[in-house]
Structure formats: structure tokens, C-alpha cells
Amino acid sequence: MTSTLTLTPARDDLIQSRNFIGGHWCEGADGRTFAVVDPADDSVIVPVVDSSGADAKAAVDAASAAFPAWRDAPARQRAQLIKRWHASIVEHQEDLARIISREQGKPLAEARGEVLYAASYVEWFAEEAVRAYGDVIPAPVDGRRMTVVKEPVGVVAAVTPWNFPAAMIARKIAPALAAGCTVVCKPAEDTPLTSLALLRLAQEAGLPAGTLNIVTASRETTPAVVGQWLKDPRVRKITFTGSTPVGKHLARESADTLKKLSLELGGNAPFIVFEDADLDAAVAGLMTAKFRNGGQTCVSPNRVFVHGAVHDAFVAKLAERMAKLTVGPATRPDALIGPMINARAVDKILRHIEDALDKGGRLVFGSTRGLGQLGPNFVSPALITGATTEMALAHEETFGPVVPVFRFGSEAEVIEIANATPYGLASYFYSNDIDRVWRVAAALESGIVAVNEGAFASEAAPFGGVKDSGYGREGSRYGLDEYMHTKYVCQGNLKR
Ligand code: SIN
């Protein structure tokens, strides 16, 4: 079965199916392709290039050749080109949103939001490009000038996930380009079309040939593509968003060439509702944080802890809100939750629900089966009470619209359980006690703490984790540093 993807007339060129290397759209060396499918019905949208190690190497050849000129271009010039790319992304918001929602399943309204979210990083880093300041250090000895300059690391390889096909690639590519690096990238096999469209817009914006290169690859050939980059000493940095096992593999395999790494990995976010919280605000915050992209985000609350004194009231309010969530294909205007990305994702979600019920959880809302009448990859949102730490959903990232509620009795107890995970990406809590706010924010082991807030993501803030959730930060001024190294220049024998 095939499906059609309709864009603004005359912008069909945004649907690209070939690699973009050295300023040219090209077939893969092996001539192979793989199908990109619509998760709503598994229909084929378009076949794209299934790249090999040779294609990955060609991309690095191009990025490497383009690096000196891009590095040496005045920062203002780089900034202007990135700004033009930003303007073009905003101008094509609707077409990009259609591509995102078709290949990823996100409802159209949410996909439009993602395009602006992606664009916000591009704009931010265009502005940061001209602020890559160094330092002048007061020399502790006579006759010396001691300065520190920031330099781009070189060729960057960006390996991006499917859940935010525009935003995740934008917040890797934009700071890399702003810093003066050139880029090779490989989008997730489920959602390459959005990245290809973004590269098409970057090409139109006038980014020089070779600064930005993309190769697409299926699940089977991805190891050859990324493996090529891992062993290539010209690739000086890998930036990756995805699972913790893959992140650890990249860290191990890049050790021989000692690449700089940014790893934005899995999470197991706690969402804590204290007895002094504003319950309506907490429910609203949870709805926003949990059901964004149908729960398919690394920062999605995976474990909801509610104090015993407010547990029942909170669950009642939450169940009422969850009952209003409409599940349906991205094209349905009232859909709030689209399909999950694929059958593997659905299997995991249903396994977590069944396991929780087997271990004594109560299904307040939802179902143990998929919503097959809508399509192969649809599931109902689910609310489970009586969650315990023995359940799989307490340890594994569910990555779907499942809310397990744990009851707790004291602050000390909940902090201990919240931190009892190898992950540390995001944490959320609701409290109106100012002392508790600072105490708990300090005690939670995560790179991001959201206090009385369900939507913290911003281009102006550092996004990233601790522990098994990885290292490196995306967004904000810290995000630029990830693509630069620090050079100390010491000039001696100064004549006065
Ligand atoms: C992610 O799920 O990895 C990113 C989500 C976000 O940017 O908020």
C-alpha cells in the first residue's frame, strides 16, 4: 500500500529521497533503497536511499573539504546564512509539519509546533555564532600575553532520533554550523523525510556545498554508516540522541579516535505531586508533559508519585482529563494522540500495562489491547494506580501514553525512589512550599528539574542529562561550547 503526501503546490521538491553530499542530491553507492512508512496505516510514503559505508565516507570527504572555508568565514557571514535557513523553515512551517506528521504520526497541530520549536534553535544559534568569545587572562608573570580562543572542533556527525524529526536535528546542526563546524548527519530510519526537507531548505538558503551533508540508512545498514564515522579520525565529534545502550556503544567505539561526544539518552522521569501542591496545576502540567507526542519523548514523566493525602483527588481529576484525549491519525483535526511509531513501540507499551496489572496495579482508564480499529499502531492512553517498583514501567522507559501512579508518604521516601534509577534526564515536581522547592530541586539527580511546570523545553536553556541519560547540553550558550574546543595562546618575551 502506498500513500500520497500533499504539499504546497510547487514545493514537492521538499520531498527528497536521495542523499545530499557536497551540495548534490545523489543516489547511494549500492543503489539500494528502503521504504519510509506512515505509522497510521503502515502505507509506504516514499523509498529513500539505503546508504553504505562508502556513502558515509563520501559525506565526510565533502564535510572535511568544506571545513577550512566555513571555519574561516567571518562569524557574521555564518550567522546570516543560518538566519536565512531559519526564515525559510518558518516560511515552510506548514509543509514541514505535514511531512513530520505523516512520517512520525504526530497530530498536525503539534507538528506545526515542532517546526517552530526547531526553528527557535536555528535562530538562537545564528545569534550565538557571533558570540563565541574567548578570554584574556591576566598573566601571572612578566612579559607574557595569555589568551584563550574558541575554535570549531571540525567535522561533526549527528545521529538523530525519530520522535522530533525536525527539532532534534536542528538543535545539533545549528550550533555546529554556528561554531564553524561542518556536518554529516544520519536521521532515524523511521523519519528521514523531515531532515531531507530541512537540508533542502538549507541548500536554498545558500549554505556552501559540503557544510551540511545527509545520508539516510535503514536499521540494517545504519551500523555500517555510523561505524564508518566512528573510525574516521576526521570526524571530531559525534552528537547523538537515542537509547542508552546505543550511546554507550558510541562512547566505546569512538574511544580509539577520542572524539568529543554529546549523548542525549534515555530517561525515566519522576513527576512528584506533594501534599501542598496546586492539584489543578499539577494535573495540567502532567497532561502537557506526559501526552506531548503521545508520551514518546525522553523527558516524558514515566513515574508519577502522588502524596497519600492528595492521591485520590489527583487521580480523579487526572482520569477526567484523560477521558477527553482523542486518539486518531495525525490528519484528524481533533486528534491529540496519533499512532505510536511502530509495532515494536506498541508491543512494549502493552507489555508494560500487562506486567503492571499482573503485579497488582489497577487500570483506572485505558486498555490492555491496541486500538486496532484505528490502525496497527494505535494505543489508548492508560492510567494505572497502585504502581510499585517491582513493575517493568518503574525501570524501563515506556515511551507511550501510560501514566503509572505510585503513592508516597514522605519527602525523604519519594526522593529516594525518584533517584533509584540509573537515568537522570528530567524530573518534575509540584509544591507550594518555597523551602521544599529548593531542597527537592537540589536533591533530584537529573540534568533538568521542572518545578510547578510541565513544559520547560526552550532554545535558551540547556537540555541534557546526568548518569545513564548521557552528557553534553543542547540549546543555550552551553550548546555552542559543545562544538568548540578551547585553545590557549601564550605569547612570551613581550617587549614593552
Ligand atoms: C527528546 O525527547 O529527546 C526531546 C524532547 C524535548 O526537546 O523536549
Coordinates of C-alpha atoms and ligand atoms in Angstrom, one line a residue:
M1 CA 0.0 0.0 0.0
T2 CA 1.3 3.5 -0.8
S3 CA 0.1 6.9 0.4
T4 CA 0.4 10.4 -1.0
L5 CA 1.9 13.3 0.8
T6 CA 0.5 16.5 -0.5
L7 CA 2.5 19.7 0.0
T8 CA 2.0 23.3 -1.1
P9 CA 1.9 23.3 -4.9
A10 CA 5.4 23.8 -6.4
R11 CA 7.1 22.6 -3.2
D12 CA 7.1 18.9 -4.0
D13 CA 10.9 19.3 -4.1
L14 CA 10.8 19.3 -0.3
I15 CA 10.1 15.5 -0.5
Q16 CA 13.6 14.3 -1.2
S17 CA 14.6 10.7 -1.4
R18 CA 18.3 10.9 -2.1
N19 CA 21.4 11.7 0.0
F20 CA 22.8 15.2 0.0
I21 CA 26.5 15.2 -0.3
G22 CA 28.9 18.0 -1.3
G23 CA 26.0 20.2 -2.5
H24 CA 24.4 17.4 -4.7
W25 CA 21.4 15.1 -4.3
C26 CA 22.8 11.7 -5.1
E27 CA 21.9 8.0 -5.2
G28 CA 23.6 5.6 -2.8
A29 CA 26.7 3.8 -4.0
D30 CA 24.9 0.4 -3.7
G31 CA 21.7 1.6 -5.4
R32 CA 19.6 0.2 -2.5
T33 CA 16.5 1.9 -1.0
F34 CA 14.2 1.4 1.9
A35 CA 10.6 2.4 2.5
V36 CA 9.5 5.2 4.7
V37 CA 6.1 4.4 6.1
D38 CA 3.2 6.2 7.6
P39 CA 2.7 4.8 11.2
A40 CA -1.0 5.4 11.0
D41 CA -1.5 2.6 8.5
D42 CA 1.9 1.3 7.6
S43 CA 1.5 2.5 4.0
V44 CA 4.6 3.4 2.1
I45 CA 5.2 7.2 1.7
V46 CA 8.4 7.0 -0.4
P47 CA 11.5 4.9 -0.7
V48 CA 14.8 6.6 0.2
V49 CA 18.5 5.8 -0.2
D50 CA 19.8 3.0 1.9
S51 CA 23.3 4.1 2.4
S52 CA 26.5 2.2 2.8
G53 CA 29.9 2.9 4.5
A54 CA 31.0 4.3 1.1
D55 CA 28.3 6.9 1.2
A56 CA 29.1 7.8 4.8
K57 CA 32.8 8.2 3.8
A58 CA 31.8 10.4 0.8
A59 CA 29.9 12.6 3.2
V60 CA 32.9 13.0 5.4
D61 CA 35.1 13.7 2.4
A62 CA 32.7 16.6 1.5
A63 CA 32.4 17.9 5.0
S64 CA 36.2 17.8 5.5
A65 CA 36.9 19.6 2.3
A66 CA 34.4 22.3 3.2
F67 CA 35.6 22.8 6.7
P68 CA 38.5 25.2 6.3
A69 CA 36.5 27.8 4.4
W70 CA 33.5 27.5 6.7
R71 CA 35.7 27.7 9.8
D72 CA 37.4 30.8 8.5
A73 CA 34.3 32.6 7.2
P74 CA 33.5 35.7 9.3
A75 CA 31.1 34.8 12.1
R76 CA 28.6 37.4 10.9
Q77 CA 28.5 35.7 7.5
R78 CA 27.9 32.3 9.0
A79 CA 25.2 33.8 11.2
Q80 CA 23.4 35.4 8.2
L81 CA 23.3 32.1 6.3
I82 CA 21.9 30.3 9.3
K83 CA 19.3 33.1 9.8
R84 CA 18.2 32.7 6.2
W85 CA 17.8 29.0 6.9
H86 CA 15.7 29.9 9.9
A87 CA 13.5 32.2 7.9
S88 CA 12.9 29.5 5.3
I89 CA 12.0 26.9 7.9
V90 CA 9.4 29.3 9.4
E91 CA 8.1 30.2 5.9
H92 CA 7.6 26.5 5.1
Q93 CA 6.1 25.6 8.5
E94 CA 3.0 24.0 7.0
D95 CA 4.8 21.8 4.5
L96 CA 7.3 20.7 7.1
A97 CA 4.5 20.0 9.6
R98 CA 2.8 17.8 7.1
I99 CA 5.9 15.8 6.5
I100 CA 6.5 15.4 10.2
S101 CA 3.0 14.3 11.0
R102 CA 2.9 11.9 8.1
E103 CA 6.2 10.0 8.8
Q104 CA 6.1 10.3 12.6
G105 CA 2.4 10.3 13.4
K106 CA 2.3 13.5 15.5
P107 CA -1.0 15.4 15.1
L108 CA -0.7 18.2 12.7
A109 CA -1.1 21.0 15.3
E110 CA 1.7 19.5 17.3
A111 CA 3.8 19.1 14.2
R112 CA 3.4 22.8 13.5
G113 CA 4.6 23.5 17.0
E114 CA 7.6 21.3 16.4
V115 CA 8.6 23.2 13.3
L116 CA 8.7 26.4 15.3
Y117 CA 10.5 24.7 18.2
A118 CA 13.1 23.5 15.7
A119 CA 13.3 27.0 14.1
S120 CA 13.8 28.5 17.6
Y121 CA 17.1 26.6 17.9
V122 CA 18.3 27.7 14.5
E123 CA 17.5 31.3 15.2
W124 CA 19.2 31.1 18.7
F125 CA 22.4 29.7 17.3
A126 CA 22.5 32.1 14.4
E127 CA 22.6 34.7 17.1
E128 CA 25.2 32.8 19.2
A129 CA 27.5 32.4 16.2
V130 CA 28.8 36.0 16.7
R131 CA 29.3 35.5 20.4
A132 CA 31.8 32.6 20.6
Y133 CA 34.0 34.7 22.9
G134 CA 37.4 33.7 24.3
D135 CA 39.3 35.2 27.2
V136 CA 42.3 37.3 28.0
I137 CA 44.0 36.0 31.1
P138 CA 46.0 38.5 33.3
A139 CA 49.5 37.0 33.0
P140 CA 50.9 35.9 36.4
V141 CA 54.4 36.5 35.1
D142 CA 56.1 39.4 33.3
G143 CA 56.5 39.6 29.5
R144 CA 53.6 37.3 28.5
R145 CA 50.3 37.6 26.8
M146 CA 47.9 34.8 27.7
T147 CA 44.7 34.4 25.6
V148 CA 42.1 31.8 25.2
V149 CA 40.2 31.3 21.9
K150 CA 37.4 29.1 21.0
E151 CA 37.7 27.0 17.8
P152 CA 35.3 24.7 16.0
V153 CA 36.1 21.1 16.6
G154 CA 35.9 20.1 12.9
V155 CA 33.6 17.6 11.2
V156 CA 30.6 16.7 13.3
A157 CA 28.5 13.6 12.9
A158 CA 24.9 14.0 14.0
V159 CA 22.8 10.9 14.6
T160 CA 19.2 11.8 15.3
P161 CA 16.0 10.2 16.6
W162 CA 12.5 9.8 15.1
N163 CA 10.4 11.4 17.9
F164 CA 11.2 15.0 17.0
P165 CA 12.4 14.7 13.4
A166 CA 12.9 18.4 13.0
A167 CA 13.8 19.7 16.4
M168 CA 16.4 17.2 17.3
I169 CA 18.4 17.6 14.1
A170 CA 18.0 21.4 14.2
R171 CA 19.5 21.7 17.7
K172 CA 22.5 19.7 16.7
I173 CA 23.2 21.1 13.2
A174 CA 22.5 24.8 14.1
P175 CA 25.1 25.1 16.9
A176 CA 27.6 23.0 14.9
L177 CA 27.3 25.4 11.9
A178 CA 27.4 28.4 14.2
A179 CA 30.6 27.2 15.8
G180 CA 32.2 26.9 12.3
C181 CA 32.0 23.1 12.1
T182 CA 30.7 21.2 9.0
V183 CA 28.3 18.4 9.5
V184 CA 27.4 14.9 8.3
C185 CA 24.1 13.6 9.6
K186 CA 22.0 10.4 9.6
P187 CA 18.4 10.8 10.6
A188 CA 16.4 7.9 12.2
E189 CA 15.3 5.3 9.6
D190 CA 11.6 5.9 10.6
T191 CA 11.7 9.7 9.9
P192 CA 14.3 10.7 7.3
L193 CA 11.9 12.9 5.2
T194 CA 11.8 15.8 7.6
S195 CA 15.6 16.0 7.7
L196 CA 15.9 15.8 4.0
A197 CA 13.4 18.7 3.6
L198 CA 15.3 20.7 6.2
L199 CA 18.5 20.2 4.2
R200 CA 16.8 21.2 1.0
L201 CA 15.8 24.5 2.7
A202 CA 19.4 24.9 4.0
Q203 CA 20.7 24.4 0.4
E204 CA 18.2 27.1 -0.8
A205 CA 19.4 29.4 2.0
G206 CA 22.8 29.3 0.4
L207 CA 24.9 27.2 2.8
P208 CA 28.1 26.3 0.9
A209 CA 28.4 22.9 -0.6
G210 CA 29.8 20.4 1.8
T211 CA 29.0 22.3 5.0
L212 CA 25.9 20.1 5.6
N213 CA 25.6 16.6 4.3
I214 CA 23.0 13.9 4.9
V215 CA 22.8 10.2 4.3
T216 CA 19.8 8.0 5.1
A217 CA 20.0 4.4 6.2
S218 CA 17.8 1.6 7.2
R219 CA 18.0 -0.2 10.6
E220 CA 20.2 -2.9 8.8
T221 CA 22.7 -0.5 7.3
T222 CA 22.9 2.1 10.0
P223 CA 25.7 0.2 11.8
A224 CA 27.9 0.4 8.6
V225 CA 27.2 4.1 8.2
V226 CA 27.8 5.1 11.8
G227 CA 30.6 2.6 12.1
Q228 CA 32.4 4.4 9.2
W229 CA 32.1 7.7 11.1
L230 CA 33.2 6.2 14.4
K231 CA 36.5 5.0 12.9
D232 CA 37.2 8.0 10.7
P233 CA 39.7 10.3 12.5
R234 CA 38.4 13.3 10.5
V235 CA 35.1 13.1 12.4
R236 CA 35.9 15.0 15.6
K237 CA 32.6 14.9 17.3
I238 CA 29.6 12.7 17.5
T239 CA 26.3 14.1 18.7
F240 CA 23.6 11.5 19.3
T241 CA 20.1 11.4 20.7
G242 CA 18.7 7.9 21.3
S243 CA 18.9 5.0 23.6
T244 CA 21.4 4.5 26.4
P245 CA 22.8 1.2 25.0
V246 CA 23.5 2.8 21.7
G247 CA 25.0 5.9 23.4
K248 CA 27.4 3.6 25.4
H249 CA 28.3 1.8 22.2
L250 CA 29.2 5.1 20.5
A251 CA 31.3 6.1 23.5
R252 CA 33.2 2.8 23.4
E253 CA 33.6 2.7 19.6
S254 CA 34.8 6.3 19.4
A255 CA 37.5 5.9 22.0
D256 CA 40.2 5.0 19.5
T257 CA 39.9 8.3 17.8
L258 CA 39.0 10.2 21.0
K259 CA 36.1 12.1 19.6
K260 CA 34.2 14.7 21.5
L261 CA 30.7 13.3 22.3
S262 CA 27.3 14.7 23.2
L263 CA 24.9 12.0 24.2
E264 CA 21.2 12.7 24.9
L265 CA 20.0 9.3 26.0
G266 CA 17.0 7.6 27.7
G267 CA 15.1 8.9 30.7
N268 CA 12.9 7.6 33.5
A269 CA 11.4 10.9 34.7
P270 CA 9.7 11.2 38.0
F271 CA 6.8 13.5 38.4
I272 CA 6.1 14.2 42.1
V273 CA 3.0 15.8 43.5
F274 CA 3.4 16.9 47.1
E275 CA 0.6 17.3 49.5
D276 CA 1.0 21.2 49.3
A277 CA 0.8 21.3 45.5
D278 CA -1.9 23.1 43.5
L279 CA -3.6 19.9 42.2
D280 CA -5.2 21.5 39.2
A281 CA -1.9 22.9 38.1
A282 CA -0.2 19.6 38.7
V283 CA -2.8 17.7 36.6
A284 CA -2.5 20.3 33.8
G285 CA 1.3 20.0 34.0
L286 CA 1.2 16.3 33.8
M287 CA -1.2 16.3 30.8
T288 CA 1.2 18.6 28.9
A289 CA 4.4 16.7 29.8
K290 CA 3.0 13.2 29.5
F291 CA 0.9 13.4 26.4
R292 CA 3.2 15.5 24.2
N293 CA 3.9 13.4 21.2
G294 CA 1.8 10.6 22.7
G295 CA 4.3 10.1 25.5
Q296 CA 7.1 9.5 23.0
T297 CA 9.7 11.9 24.5
C298 CA 12.8 11.2 26.6
V299 CA 11.5 13.7 29.2
S300 CA 8.0 12.2 29.4
P301 CA 7.0 11.6 33.1
N302 CA 7.5 7.9 33.4
R303 CA 6.7 7.5 37.1
V304 CA 4.1 9.7 38.8
F305 CA 4.4 9.9 42.6
V306 CA 1.5 11.4 44.5
H307 CA 1.4 12.0 48.2
G308 CA -1.2 9.8 50.0
A309 CA -3.1 12.9 51.3
V310 CA -4.0 14.1 47.8
H311 CA -3.7 10.8 45.9
D312 CA -7.4 10.1 45.3
A313 CA -8.3 13.7 44.4
F314 CA -5.4 13.8 42.0
V315 CA -6.3 10.5 40.3
A316 CA -10.0 11.6 39.9
K317 CA -9.0 14.9 38.3
L318 CA -6.5 13.2 36.0
A319 CA -8.9 10.4 34.9
E320 CA -11.4 13.1 34.0
R321 CA -8.8 14.9 31.8
M322 CA -7.5 11.7 30.3
A323 CA -11.0 10.7 29.2
K324 CA -11.1 13.7 26.9
L325 CA -7.9 12.7 25.0
T326 CA -8.8 11.8 21.4
V327 CA -6.7 9.2 19.7
G328 CA -6.6 9.2 15.9
P329 CA -4.5 9.7 12.7
A330 CA -2.5 12.9 12.6
T331 CA -4.7 14.2 9.8
R332 CA -7.8 14.2 12.1
P333 CA -8.2 17.7 13.3
D334 CA -9.3 16.7 16.8
A335 CA -6.6 14.0 17.3
L336 CA -4.5 14.7 20.4
I337 CA -2.6 11.4 20.3
G338 CA -1.5 9.9 17.0
P339 CA -0.2 6.4 16.3
M340 CA 2.9 5.1 18.0
I341 CA 5.9 5.0 15.8
N342 CA 5.8 1.2 15.0
A343 CA 4.8 -2.2 16.2
R344 CA 7.8 -2.6 18.5
A345 CA 6.7 0.5 20.4
V346 CA 3.1 -0.8 20.7
D347 CA 4.4 -4.2 22.0
K348 CA 6.4 -2.5 24.7
I349 CA 3.6 -0.3 25.9
L350 CA 1.1 -3.2 26.1
R351 CA 3.8 -5.4 27.8
H352 CA 4.2 -2.6 30.5
I353 CA 0.5 -2.4 31.1
E354 CA 0.0 -6.2 31.4
D355 CA 3.0 -6.5 33.6
A356 CA 1.7 -3.7 35.9
L357 CA -1.7 -5.4 36.1
D358 CA -0.2 -8.8 36.8
K359 CA 1.7 -7.2 39.7
G360 CA -1.3 -5.7 41.4
G361 CA -1.8 -2.4 39.5
R362 CA -5.4 -1.2 38.8
L363 CA -6.3 0.0 35.3
V364 CA -8.4 3.1 36.0
F365 CA -8.5 4.1 32.4
G366 CA -7.3 2.6 29.2
S367 CA -7.0 -0.9 27.7
T368 CA -4.6 -3.8 27.6
R369 CA -5.1 -4.0 23.8
G370 CA -4.2 -1.7 21.0
L371 CA -6.8 0.3 19.2
G372 CA -6.7 -1.9 16.1
Q373 CA -9.9 -0.3 14.6
L374 CA -7.9 2.9 14.1
G375 CA -4.8 1.2 12.6
P376 CA -1.9 -1.1 13.6
N377 CA 0.0 1.3 15.8
F378 CA -2.7 3.0 17.9
V379 CA -3.0 2.5 21.7
S380 CA -5.3 4.1 24.2
P381 CA -3.9 6.3 26.9
A382 CA -3.8 4.4 30.2
L383 CA -3.9 5.3 33.9
I384 CA -2.7 2.7 36.4
T385 CA -2.8 3.2 40.1
G386 CA -1.1 1.0 42.7
A387 CA 2.2 1.2 40.8
T388 CA 5.2 -0.4 42.6
T389 CA 8.9 -0.5 42.0
E390 CA 8.6 -4.2 41.0
M391 CA 6.9 -3.3 37.8
A392 CA 8.7 -3.0 34.5
L393 CA 7.4 0.5 34.0
A394 CA 9.2 1.7 37.1
H395 CA 12.6 0.8 35.5
E396 CA 12.1 1.0 31.7
E397 CA 11.1 4.0 29.7
T398 CA 7.6 3.2 28.4
F399 CA 7.7 5.8 25.6
G400 CA 3.9 5.9 25.3
P401 CA 0.8 7.3 26.8
V402 CA 0.8 5.3 30.1
V403 CA 0.6 7.0 33.5
P404 CA 1.5 4.8 36.4
V405 CA 0.7 6.4 39.8
F406 CA 2.7 5.5 42.9
R407 CA 1.5 6.6 46.3
F408 CA 4.1 8.0 48.7
G409 CA 4.2 9.2 52.3
S410 CA 7.2 11.4 52.9
E411 CA 9.6 13.7 51.1
A412 CA 12.6 11.6 52.0
E413 CA 10.9 8.5 50.8
V414 CA 9.9 9.9 47.4
I415 CA 13.3 11.5 46.8
E416 CA 15.0 8.1 47.4
I417 CA 12.6 6.3 45.0
A418 CA 12.7 9.0 42.4
N419 CA 16.5 8.8 42.3
A420 CA 16.6 5.0 42.4
T421 CA 17.2 4.7 38.6
P422 CA 20.3 4.8 36.5
Y423 CA 18.7 7.6 34.5
G424 CA 18.8 11.3 35.2
L425 CA 17.4 13.4 32.4
A426 CA 14.4 15.3 33.7
S427 CA 12.4 15.4 36.9
Y428 CA 9.2 17.3 37.7
F429 CA 7.6 18.2 41.0
Y430 CA 4.7 20.3 42.2
S431 CA 4.9 22.1 45.6
N432 CA 4.0 25.5 47.0
D433 CA 6.4 25.3 49.9
I434 CA 9.4 27.5 48.9
D435 CA 11.9 25.7 51.2
R436 CA 10.9 22.4 49.8
V437 CA 11.2 23.7 46.3
W438 CA 14.9 24.5 46.7
R439 CA 15.6 21.4 48.8
V440 CA 13.9 18.9 46.3
A441 CA 15.4 20.7 43.3
A442 CA 18.8 20.2 44.8
A443 CA 18.2 16.5 45.8
L444 CA 16.8 15.2 42.5
E445 CA 19.5 13.6 40.4
S446 CA 18.8 14.9 36.9
G447 CA 20.0 17.4 34.3
I448 CA 16.7 19.2 34.3
V449 CA 14.3 19.9 37.1
A450 CA 10.9 21.4 36.3
V451 CA 9.1 22.9 39.3
N452 CA 5.4 23.6 39.0
E453 CA 5.8 23.4 35.2
G454 CA 5.1 20.8 32.7
A455 CA 6.7 22.4 29.6
F456 CA 10.3 23.5 30.2
A457 CA 11.9 23.0 26.8
S458 CA 13.4 26.2 25.4
E459 CA 16.2 27.1 23.0
A460 CA 17.5 29.4 25.6
A461 CA 18.0 26.6 28.2
P462 CA 20.5 23.8 28.4
F463 CA 18.9 20.4 27.7
G464 CA 20.7 17.2 28.8
G465 CA 21.1 14.6 31.4
V466 CA 23.3 13.0 34.0
K467 CA 24.1 9.3 34.9
D468 CA 22.9 6.9 32.2
S469 CA 21.0 9.8 30.5
G470 CA 24.2 11.0 29.0
Y471 CA 26.3 14.1 28.9
G472 CA 26.6 17.3 26.9
R473 CA 23.9 20.0 26.6
E474 CA 21.8 21.2 23.7
G475 CA 20.4 24.8 23.4
S476 CA 21.5 27.9 25.3
R477 CA 25.0 29.3 25.3
Y478 CA 26.2 26.0 26.7
G479 CA 25.1 24.3 23.5
L480 CA 27.6 26.2 21.4
D481 CA 30.5 25.2 23.6
E482 CA 29.8 21.5 22.7
Y483 CA 31.1 22.2 19.2
M484 CA 34.2 24.1 20.1
H485 CA 37.5 23.5 21.8
T486 CA 39.4 25.8 23.9
K487 CA 42.9 26.9 22.7
Y488 CA 45.3 28.7 25.0
V489 CA 47.7 31.0 23.2
C490 CA 50.7 32.1 25.2
Q491 CA 52.9 34.8 23.7
G492 CA 56.2 35.2 25.6
N493 CA 59.1 37.7 25.5
L494 CA 56.9 40.7 25.1
K495 CA 58.9 43.8 24.6
R496 CA 57.4 46.8 26.4
Ligands
SIN1 C1 13.5 14.3 23.5 O1 12.5 13.6 23.7 O2 14.6 13.8 23.4 C2 13.5 15.8 23.4 C3 12.3 16.4 23.9 C4 12.4 17.9 24.0 O3 13.1 18.6 23.3 O4 11.6 18.4 24.9

